[in-house]
Amino acid sequence: MSSIDLQTSAHPGVALARDYRTPDGQPDPLSAPDQPRIGMPLSRLDGPRKVTGNARFAAEFALEGMVYAALAYSTIARGRIALLDTTATEAAPGVVLVMTHENVPPLQSPPVFLTTAKGAAGDDHPVLQNDRVHWNGQPIAVVLAETQEQADHAVTLLQVEYVQEPAMTDFDSAETREPSNVLGGPASVTIGHAERAFEDAPCRVDAIYRTPRHNHNAIEPHAVTLAWQGDELILHDGSQCVDHVAYSLAQVFGIDESQVHVTSPFVGGGFGSKTLWQHQILAAAAARLADRPVRMALSREGVYRVVGGRACTEQRVAIGADEKGHFQALIHTGKAAMTAHNNLPEPFTQATKCLYGADHIQLAIRVADLDMLANTFMRAPGESVGTFALESAIDELAEQLGIDPLELRRRNEPERDPTSGLPFSSRHLLEASRAGAERFGWARRSVRPGARHEGEWQIGLGCATATYPYMRMPGAAARITLSRHGPVRIDVAAHEMGMGTATVQTQVAAARLGVPIERVQFNYGDSSLAGVVLAGGSQQTAAIGGAVIAAHRALVEALLELVGSDSPLAGLSSDDIECREGGLGVPGDASRFETYERILDRAGHSEVLVEADAAESEELSHFSMHSFGTIFCEAAVSTITGEVRVRRLLGAFDCGRILNAKTATSQFRGGMIMGLGLALMEETQFDTRNGRIMNPSLAEYHVPVQMDVPEIEVMWTDIPDPHTPMGARGIGEIGITGVGAAVANAVYNACGRRVRELPITLDKLL
């Protein structure tokens, strides 16, 4: 469990969020004029602990008697182990245990993410239970030693021979199938007769777009430090779903979920990858076999071998329009790589479902099952690569029609969700787009590609729409402990992966409780805390917020039960009450007010504790709920080398209420930087001859560094969504969406070369 010691800094001149009413018509306490905490650019409360080295990550816990683990990885894509000679390894200095399929304890297959309510595993392969090999890089042995160096050396001494079997590793030649579901919904959506309408349309674009594999490269590689205490398993893990990991490990080891305790106080980036993979299971099995605590920290290469990433896609986007640009047909279909052992077809049509109105729509995803490491979630799965295809095609159509790309998008702005028919809970995309265009100087864009030069550089502007859905998963709960003199403690099994969760939730709780920020202690990162919360799908803020709202109401009711007949609050209900100035009172009536301390004193209580579950997320059944934005890019292309330099980026977003201006800006910019990597450099090199990832390091897998990142400007509407718990929608993932297309469209405007396959490397422009 982690808690934050509070520090604040003044930021004068910051506008507060607009006042609005909650879905039940009540005034929202978060926008009260005497609560200037929501929206303020409060610095991250965990910052001092991180910069001073006092924040402990998963591989920084030291347990008495701990040994260190190293993994051996297969070098074939499919087959079986014919020989695994451990003699030299066992004789190496410091070796405590060599665990293979021949001596591993019995383990059940782990529950895959999205197949059960709390499943967290990337795949359902049996973990080291037989001699079978399912992908190139699969762990085949674990070595425990007294030091990490001894373990790393000893694992190189293993002698392995394989019997290879035919493997399917070529995405282009693999047969495809329709998956049973995509994120729990259908794999295809059909409205009208899109192909027929497309053929009849006077203006048409029909193109194939390709995106490569991507691998996770969080600043903190995956690691776990764990020990068995009798039949209880204690883990310090870098996790974005502590309760899910606890449940899933309990299934693997055949024990009760209460016997698994996961802590994850600090996580150095997750982006969808910090769930359950084989390394945690193997570390726990080896610890049980050796009867010693174990630390397993994956190398950067180890992350590529064991932890899944984004799958490659091939997408067709076909748009048929009339002469004025009205979409008569919108087709977005294609295929993505997957394995038969996981449950995540890359959902690249998600954005297309909600962005544009069209008379006829056809969306479909097929998958090609390959013998490879299971793919998994990676920041904005689907939307990040799907918007590249969709928004590039719209740019192509705009040029054909002679219509400004922003204007073409405006002409196809839907009144209701184009595929579900639901009304939008809140949609201010056009306002954000207009403001962003004015700020960026979009009017100065040259209509003719290649018209603007600065020496050897051709300069172009491009734009694309960004979107990501609002979600609020079930299971969230919060525990509030109000002490007479101590801090107000908020306990939620939530996660801090660097996005500012603890800071924002402290602000929200302080505003709701009517106490200074310094008095709130937000505890998180521990499976023993309240609720089941997942840091994923940009939904954790809303999930926690809903839980805190429920717990806050329970707290007010509990306090009112304590007041005596001589209290100024006697006879009042929670509907009559507001929290302000460290107590409860009637709005507008200073005489009917009592501090928390006074209420507890009267009742003879030192503290009061309440816990409540968040209300069901019924809003999603009544409204289409999404965040939106427009990405603007200025790119320069060298006429000599074909090098692309992105010179400016601007993101104008509509994400509901912004709860903390400083952390929100950081999140938007971080997503846009990741989008730069997607656009210009990120690509997993996959050898189709043997299914092996060939660039498993940051030396060869390129991500944006300081000199690659230009000026990035961020702006937002700050219009609360009246149907979310705090008026806010998630912002962690929308920043990456649209960036790939905005860059590609700017490159085309600069030099006249249309790139339909990411990344946009110089060889594609020469």
Short mmCIF file of C-alpha atoms in Angstrom, two decimals, residues 213-217 303-305 307-310 373 378 682 684 693 701:
data_model
loop_
_atom_site.label_atom_id
_atom_site.label_comp_id
_atom_site.label_asym_id
_atom_site.label_seq_id
_atom_site.Cartn_x
_atom_site.Cartn_y
_atom_site.Cartn_z
CA ARG A 213 4.00 -4.83 -34.79
CA HIS A 214 4.89 -2.67 -31.80
CA ASN A 215 6.51 -3.73 -28.54
CA HIS A 216 6.16 -2.28 -25.08
CA ASN A 217 9.07 -0.24 -23.78
CA VAL A 303 10.29 -8.05 -22.15
CA TYR A 304 10.20 -8.62 -25.92
CA ARG A 305 10.28 -12.40 -25.46
CA VAL A 307 5.37 -9.63 -22.85
CA GLY A 308 3.04 -9.08 -25.78
CA GLY A 309 2.68 -5.91 -27.81
CA ARG A 310 0.54 -4.43 -30.55
CA LEU A 373 3.88 -14.38 -28.54
CA MET A 378 -1.02 -1.15 -26.12
CA GLU A 682 8.45 2.28 -34.02
CA THR A 684 9.12 -4.62 -34.34
CA ILE A 693 11.73 -10.75 -32.91
CA TYR A 701 13.77 -0.57 -31.70
#
